[in-house]
Amino acid sequence: MKKGFSHGLTNYGDREFSLYLRRSFARSMGLSERLLDAPIVGIAAAPSGFNNCHRNIDELVEAVSRGVLAEGGLPRVFPTISLGEVFLSPTSMKFRNLMAMDTEEMIRAQPMDAVVLIGGCDKTVPAQLMGALSADVPAVQLVTGPMSTGRHKGERLGACTDCRRFWARYRSGDIESGEIETVEGRLATTTGTCAVMGTASSMACIAETLGIALPGSAAIPAVHSARLVAAEESGRVAMSLAKNAIRPSQVITEKSVENAFRLLMAVGGSTNAIIHLTAIAGRAGIRISYDRLNAISDETPVLVDLKPVGEGYMEDLFAAGGVGAVLHELKPLLHLDTMTVQGRTLGQVLETPPGWVDRNVVREFARPISPVGGLVALQGSLAPDGAIFKRAAATQSLFEHEGRAVVFDGLEDLAARIDAPDLEVKADDVLVLKNAGPKACGMPEAGYLPIPRKLAQQGVKDMVRISDARMSGTAFGTVVLHVAPEAALGGPLSAVRNGDRIRLSVRDKRIDLLVDEAEVARRLAGFRQAETPRRGYAALYHNTVTQAPQGCDFDFLAGM
Ligand code: FES
């Protein structure tokens, strides 16, 4: 097999000329002849002035390069687009597939024998894994790592569960504007990804469990020297893959995806990770049904005590033993014959004992935080194709709940009326948000509807909330998400009206609209789809994005 600059030549109709020209231009970068003939490790990097979570990428690139050079290879860093969660409008989710396409095509088009993917913020790791799996060039994922916590009045603060907690206190009048301004400066104080078990952390843990990120690398804080060591080692491993290819398609298999879903349950991970892992698996033609997801959830205990479900932060998971400590507890439930980028099976990786484990953070299998997993899929007349519910972050007294629907037609309607003093709403009502799904507006994290101000001021902290939107992995509450089909496609959600009765049953894993079927059919007969975008990426997105149970990938990107 041709290595380095000699493969994937630019097409001039004369291969020798192409190579001569490429080497000539490579020399203009000051590369020695020895390195011109070396295997190449690409480094897909996504730094951006609009992405705080990637502020340490330059340092990581340097460390990865060190590892590649030490093994006699040539590191070549290349950019892709970068998705900074809170800097993108209408939502970063709309651009995940764009970054996946960018990553896939640049890996495929440029001459590299292996690639190290450096990302961290919510959508970047899924995008990189989707792209790398489709390109199927040997790849190692390196995450930027979680932020360290800040301090406020003697307590630790971390993005972004505490962002929401303090904002809820501010909305309810519990704290003043001066304090919320102070807190604003203490929530996100270092580089790295959100400090709790949100989407970014969930995806980092998933990458390690899949075997495409190095063992022990997911939870290392962004600012810790060990992260640079992991980066250097990632470069070395990528060089071994350049010589003896293990492709992403050999690492990301049905078995490793099941392991990753199990890990997600055990860490009390993000609902968004279900969409992302589904999309990644879909690139290899793997489909884990919602029934299988529920079986995994019912068999897998929650073992990790981190916010938003529990108490700690990612820095605590690192100090407690990391993902390896969790995988050791889950060992009887895992497929141990899955392959990792180091060329060892997961079973071989787990032959090394985890060392001391802080049992306040990572519980033993026999003494879990909860005997069942944190996430479940619901089905029922309101969501014929399913919905997702994070039972680990919800209020147990609302698990079996029937209430009156208070409906918002979309995000603008929600913003305009949720705090209106004349909004007719009671604490046992069910808040319903329509038209926030993938086709409607890119599926923003709007499913965590705020508690109406007048109820918040009465001390109401949680209500049943339902939508076709997503929710931040750092959020909590009794929130039904990802309702499919979405309202903008004419799903039953679009038929819900103020005053309808809705029943949530977590025991039966159901979400039902208690309206006569014929009446629902009559309402849906009048449904008209909104006008679709006509040009550019918005049109491509709208016309080809799939629903949440398919991972919201573009329909033409699924499969190998
Ligand atoms: Fe980047 Fe939370 S904003 S991980």
PDB file of C-alpha atoms in Angstrom, residues 208-341:
ATOM      1  CA  GLU A 208     -13.392   5.827  25.083  1.00  0.00           C
ATOM      2  CA  THR A 209     -15.893   2.962  25.442  1.00  0.00           C
ATOM      3  CA  LEU A 210     -16.142   2.497  21.681  1.00  0.00           C
ATOM      4  CA  GLY A 211     -12.369   2.004  21.703  1.00  0.00           C
ATOM      5  CA  ILE A 212     -11.585   4.880  19.357  1.00  0.00           C
ATOM      6  CA  ALA A 213     -10.185   7.133  22.127  1.00  0.00           C
ATOM      7  CA  LEU A 214      -7.389   5.921  24.380  1.00  0.00           C
ATOM      8  CA  PRO A 215      -8.238   4.187  27.673  1.00  0.00           C
ATOM      9  CA  GLY A 216      -8.303   6.705  30.506  1.00  0.00           C
ATOM     10  CA  SER A 217      -8.419   9.747  28.250  1.00  0.00           C
ATOM     11  CA  ALA A 218     -12.077  10.866  28.442  1.00  0.00           C
ATOM     12  CA  ALA A 219     -12.184  12.479  31.877  1.00  0.00           C
ATOM     13  CA  ILE A 220      -8.728  14.089  32.113  1.00  0.00           C
ATOM     14  CA  PRO A 221      -9.318  17.791  32.834  1.00  0.00           C
ATOM     15  CA  ALA A 222      -8.515  20.089  29.909  1.00  0.00           C
ATOM     16  CA  VAL A 223      -5.833  21.914  31.890  1.00  0.00           C
ATOM     17  CA  HIS A 224      -4.150  18.818  33.357  1.00  0.00           C
ATOM     18  CA  SER A 225      -0.691  17.827  32.121  1.00  0.00           C
ATOM     19  CA  ALA A 226      -2.001  14.267  31.716  1.00  0.00           C
ATOM     20  CA  ARG A 227      -4.143  15.504  28.839  1.00  0.00           C
ATOM     21  CA  LEU A 228      -1.016  16.503  26.935  1.00  0.00           C
ATOM     22  CA  VAL A 229       0.493  13.100  27.677  1.00  0.00           C
ATOM     23  CA  ALA A 230      -2.694  11.485  26.288  1.00  0.00           C
ATOM     24  CA  ALA A 231      -2.355  13.708  23.211  1.00  0.00           C
ATOM     25  CA  GLU A 232       1.249  12.613  22.660  1.00  0.00           C
ATOM     26  CA  GLU A 233       0.220   8.980  23.098  1.00  0.00           C
ATOM     27  CA  SER A 234      -2.665   9.494  20.644  1.00  0.00           C
ATOM     28  CA  GLY A 235      -0.069  10.596  18.078  1.00  0.00           C
ATOM     29  CA  ARG A 236       1.998   7.464  18.738  1.00  0.00           C
ATOM     30  CA  VAL A 237      -1.037   5.196  18.444  1.00  0.00           C
ATOM     31  CA  ALA A 238      -2.051   6.920  15.202  1.00  0.00           C
ATOM     32  CA  MET A 239       1.413   6.115  13.838  1.00  0.00           C
ATOM     33  CA  SER A 240       1.005   2.456  14.716  1.00  0.00           C
ATOM     34  CA  LEU A 241      -2.341   2.560  12.879  1.00  0.00           C
ATOM     35  CA  ALA A 242      -0.630   4.172   9.887  1.00  0.00           C
ATOM     36  CA  LYS A 243       1.631   1.139   9.703  1.00  0.00           C
ATOM     37  CA  ASN A 244      -0.906  -1.547  10.654  1.00  0.00           C
ATOM     38  CA  ALA A 245      -4.348  -0.243   9.876  1.00  0.00           C
ATOM     39  CA  ILE A 246      -7.239  -0.843  12.226  1.00  0.00           C
ATOM     40  CA  ARG A 247     -10.119   1.025  10.625  1.00  0.00           C
ATOM     41  CA  PRO A 248     -12.952   2.822  12.425  1.00  0.00           C
ATOM     42  CA  SER A 249     -15.345   0.268  10.926  1.00  0.00           C
ATOM     43  CA  GLN A 250     -13.445  -2.458  12.830  1.00  0.00           C
ATOM     44  CA  VAL A 251     -13.719  -0.494  16.071  1.00  0.00           C
ATOM     45  CA  ILE A 252     -17.253   0.912  15.837  1.00  0.00           C
ATOM     46  CA  THR A 253     -19.383  -2.202  15.543  1.00  0.00           C
ATOM     47  CA  GLU A 254     -22.792  -3.265  16.791  1.00  0.00           C
ATOM     48  CA  LYS A 255     -21.147  -4.702  19.913  1.00  0.00           C
ATOM     49  CA  SER A 256     -19.082  -1.619  20.721  1.00  0.00           C
ATOM     50  CA  VAL A 257     -22.125   0.606  20.117  1.00  0.00           C
ATOM     51  CA  GLU A 258     -24.101  -1.508  22.604  1.00  0.00           C
ATOM     52  CA  ASN A 259     -21.233  -1.153  25.086  1.00  0.00           C
ATOM     53  CA  ALA A 260     -21.357   2.606  24.566  1.00  0.00           C
ATOM     54  CA  PHE A 261     -25.108   2.763  25.192  1.00  0.00           C
ATOM     55  CA  ARG A 262     -24.562   0.758  28.389  1.00  0.00           C
ATOM     56  CA  LEU A 263     -21.857   3.144  29.545  1.00  0.00           C
ATOM     57  CA  LEU A 264     -24.168   6.070  28.748  1.00  0.00           C
ATOM     58  CA  MET A 265     -26.802   4.582  31.059  1.00  0.00           C
ATOM     59  CA  ALA A 266     -24.294   3.943  33.833  1.00  0.00           C
ATOM     60  CA  VAL A 267     -22.937   7.496  33.843  1.00  0.00           C
ATOM     61  CA  GLY A 268     -26.420   9.085  33.819  1.00  0.00           C
ATOM     62  CA  GLY A 269     -25.461  10.629  30.477  1.00  0.00           C
ATOM     63  CA  SER A 270     -27.091  13.042  28.090  1.00  0.00           C
ATOM     64  CA  THR A 271     -30.228  12.479  26.038  1.00  0.00           C
ATOM     65  CA  ASN A 272     -28.406  14.095  23.118  1.00  0.00           C
ATOM     66  CA  ALA A 273     -25.846  11.317  23.153  1.00  0.00           C
ATOM     67  CA  ILE A 274     -28.593   8.909  22.054  1.00  0.00           C
ATOM     68  CA  ILE A 275     -29.103  10.942  18.882  1.00  0.00           C
ATOM     69  CA  HIS A 276     -25.364  11.260  18.257  1.00  0.00           C
ATOM     70  CA  LEU A 277     -24.522   7.614  18.908  1.00  0.00           C
ATOM     71  CA  THR A 278     -27.436   6.599  16.693  1.00  0.00           C
ATOM     72  CA  ALA A 279     -26.062   8.813  13.910  1.00  0.00           C
ATOM     73  CA  ILE A 280     -22.514   7.464  14.333  1.00  0.00           C
ATOM     74  CA  ALA A 281     -23.774   3.867  14.303  1.00  0.00           C
ATOM     75  CA  GLY A 282     -25.960   4.662  11.298  1.00  0.00           C
ATOM     76  CA  ARG A 283     -22.833   5.495   9.295  1.00  0.00           C
ATOM     77  CA  ALA A 284     -21.845   1.816   9.677  1.00  0.00           C
ATOM     78  CA  GLY A 285     -25.369   0.619   8.961  1.00  0.00           C
ATOM     79  CA  ILE A 286     -25.921  -0.276  12.621  1.00  0.00           C
ATOM     80  CA  ARG A 287     -29.341   0.354  14.155  1.00  0.00           C
ATOM     81  CA  ILE A 288     -30.064  -0.071  17.869  1.00  0.00           C
ATOM     82  CA  SER A 289     -33.853  -0.006  18.273  1.00  0.00           C
ATOM     83  CA  TYR A 290     -35.597   1.868  21.077  1.00  0.00           C
ATOM     84  CA  ASP A 291     -36.719  -1.528  22.437  1.00  0.00           C
ATOM     85  CA  ARG A 292     -33.082  -2.635  22.646  1.00  0.00           C
ATOM     86  CA  LEU A 293     -32.171   0.709  24.212  1.00  0.00           C
ATOM     87  CA  ASN A 294     -34.809   0.147  26.900  1.00  0.00           C
ATOM     88  CA  ALA A 295     -33.569  -3.387  27.533  1.00  0.00           C
ATOM     89  CA  ILE A 296     -30.037  -2.042  27.993  1.00  0.00           C
ATOM     90  CA  SER A 297     -31.349   0.703  30.276  1.00  0.00           C
ATOM     91  CA  ASP A 298     -33.357  -1.708  32.417  1.00  0.00           C
ATOM     92  CA  GLU A 299     -30.304  -3.976  32.884  1.00  0.00           C
ATOM     93  CA  THR A 300     -27.745  -1.238  33.557  1.00  0.00           C
ATOM     94  CA  PRO A 301     -27.515   0.602  36.881  1.00  0.00           C
ATOM     95  CA  VAL A 302     -26.503   4.248  37.271  1.00  0.00           C
ATOM     96  CA  LEU A 303     -23.097   4.099  38.928  1.00  0.00           C
ATOM     97  CA  VAL A 304     -21.638   7.579  38.518  1.00  0.00           C
ATOM     98  CA  ASP A 305     -22.603  10.418  40.841  1.00  0.00           C
ATOM     99  CA  LEU A 306     -22.100  13.518  38.694  1.00  0.00           C
ATOM    100  CA  LYS A 307     -24.330  16.489  37.918  1.00  0.00           C
ATOM    101  CA  PRO A 308     -26.894  16.922  36.473  1.00  0.00           C
ATOM    102  CA  VAL A 309     -28.103  13.603  37.941  1.00  0.00           C
ATOM    103  CA  GLY A 310     -25.967  13.622  41.083  1.00  0.00           C
ATOM    104  CA  GLU A 311     -23.386  15.771  42.817  1.00  0.00           C
ATOM    105  CA  GLY A 312     -19.914  15.728  41.295  1.00  0.00           C
ATOM    106  CA  TYR A 313     -18.080  17.109  38.278  1.00  0.00           C
ATOM    107  CA  MET A 314     -15.915  15.523  35.589  1.00  0.00           C
ATOM    108  CA  GLU A 315     -12.764  16.440  37.543  1.00  0.00           C
ATOM    109  CA  ASP A 316     -14.121  14.147  40.284  1.00  0.00           C
ATOM    110  CA  LEU A 317     -14.642  11.289  37.835  1.00  0.00           C
ATOM    111  CA  PHE A 318     -11.032  11.693  36.705  1.00  0.00           C
ATOM    112  CA  ALA A 319      -9.760  11.565  40.293  1.00  0.00           C
ATOM    113  CA  ALA A 320     -12.106   8.667  41.078  1.00  0.00           C
ATOM    114  CA  GLY A 321     -10.713   6.334  38.418  1.00  0.00           C
ATOM    115  CA  GLY A 322     -12.274   7.613  35.179  1.00  0.00           C
ATOM    116  CA  VAL A 323     -14.280   5.693  32.609  1.00  0.00           C
ATOM    117  CA  GLY A 324     -12.125   2.607  33.200  1.00  0.00           C
ATOM    118  CA  ALA A 325     -13.442   2.310  36.747  1.00  0.00           C
ATOM    119  CA  VAL A 326     -17.018   2.365  35.426  1.00  0.00           C
ATOM    120  CA  LEU A 327     -16.276  -0.173  32.695  1.00  0.00           C
ATOM    121  CA  HIS A 328     -14.744  -2.503  35.272  1.00  0.00           C
ATOM    122  CA  GLU A 329     -18.024  -2.469  37.201  1.00  0.00           C
ATOM    123  CA  LEU A 330     -20.000  -3.078  34.015  1.00  0.00           C
ATOM    124  CA  LYS A 331     -17.703  -5.869  32.809  1.00  0.00           C
ATOM    125  CA  PRO A 332     -20.244  -8.725  33.169  1.00  0.00           C
ATOM    126  CA  LEU A 333     -22.619  -6.810  30.869  1.00  0.00           C
ATOM    127  CA  LEU A 334     -20.109  -5.753  28.209  1.00  0.00           C
ATOM    128  CA  HIS A 335     -19.035  -7.337  24.932  1.00  0.00           C
ATOM    129  CA  LEU A 336     -15.359  -7.826  25.740  1.00  0.00           C
ATOM    130  CA  ASP A 337     -14.200  -8.903  22.278  1.00  0.00           C
ATOM    131  CA  THR A 338     -14.565  -5.435  20.707  1.00  0.00           C
ATOM    132  CA  MET A 339     -11.381  -3.978  19.180  1.00  0.00           C
ATOM    133  CA  THR A 340      -9.684  -0.752  20.270  1.00  0.00           C
ATOM    134  CA  VAL A 341      -7.292   1.502  18.358  1.00  0.00           C
TER     135      VAL A 341
END
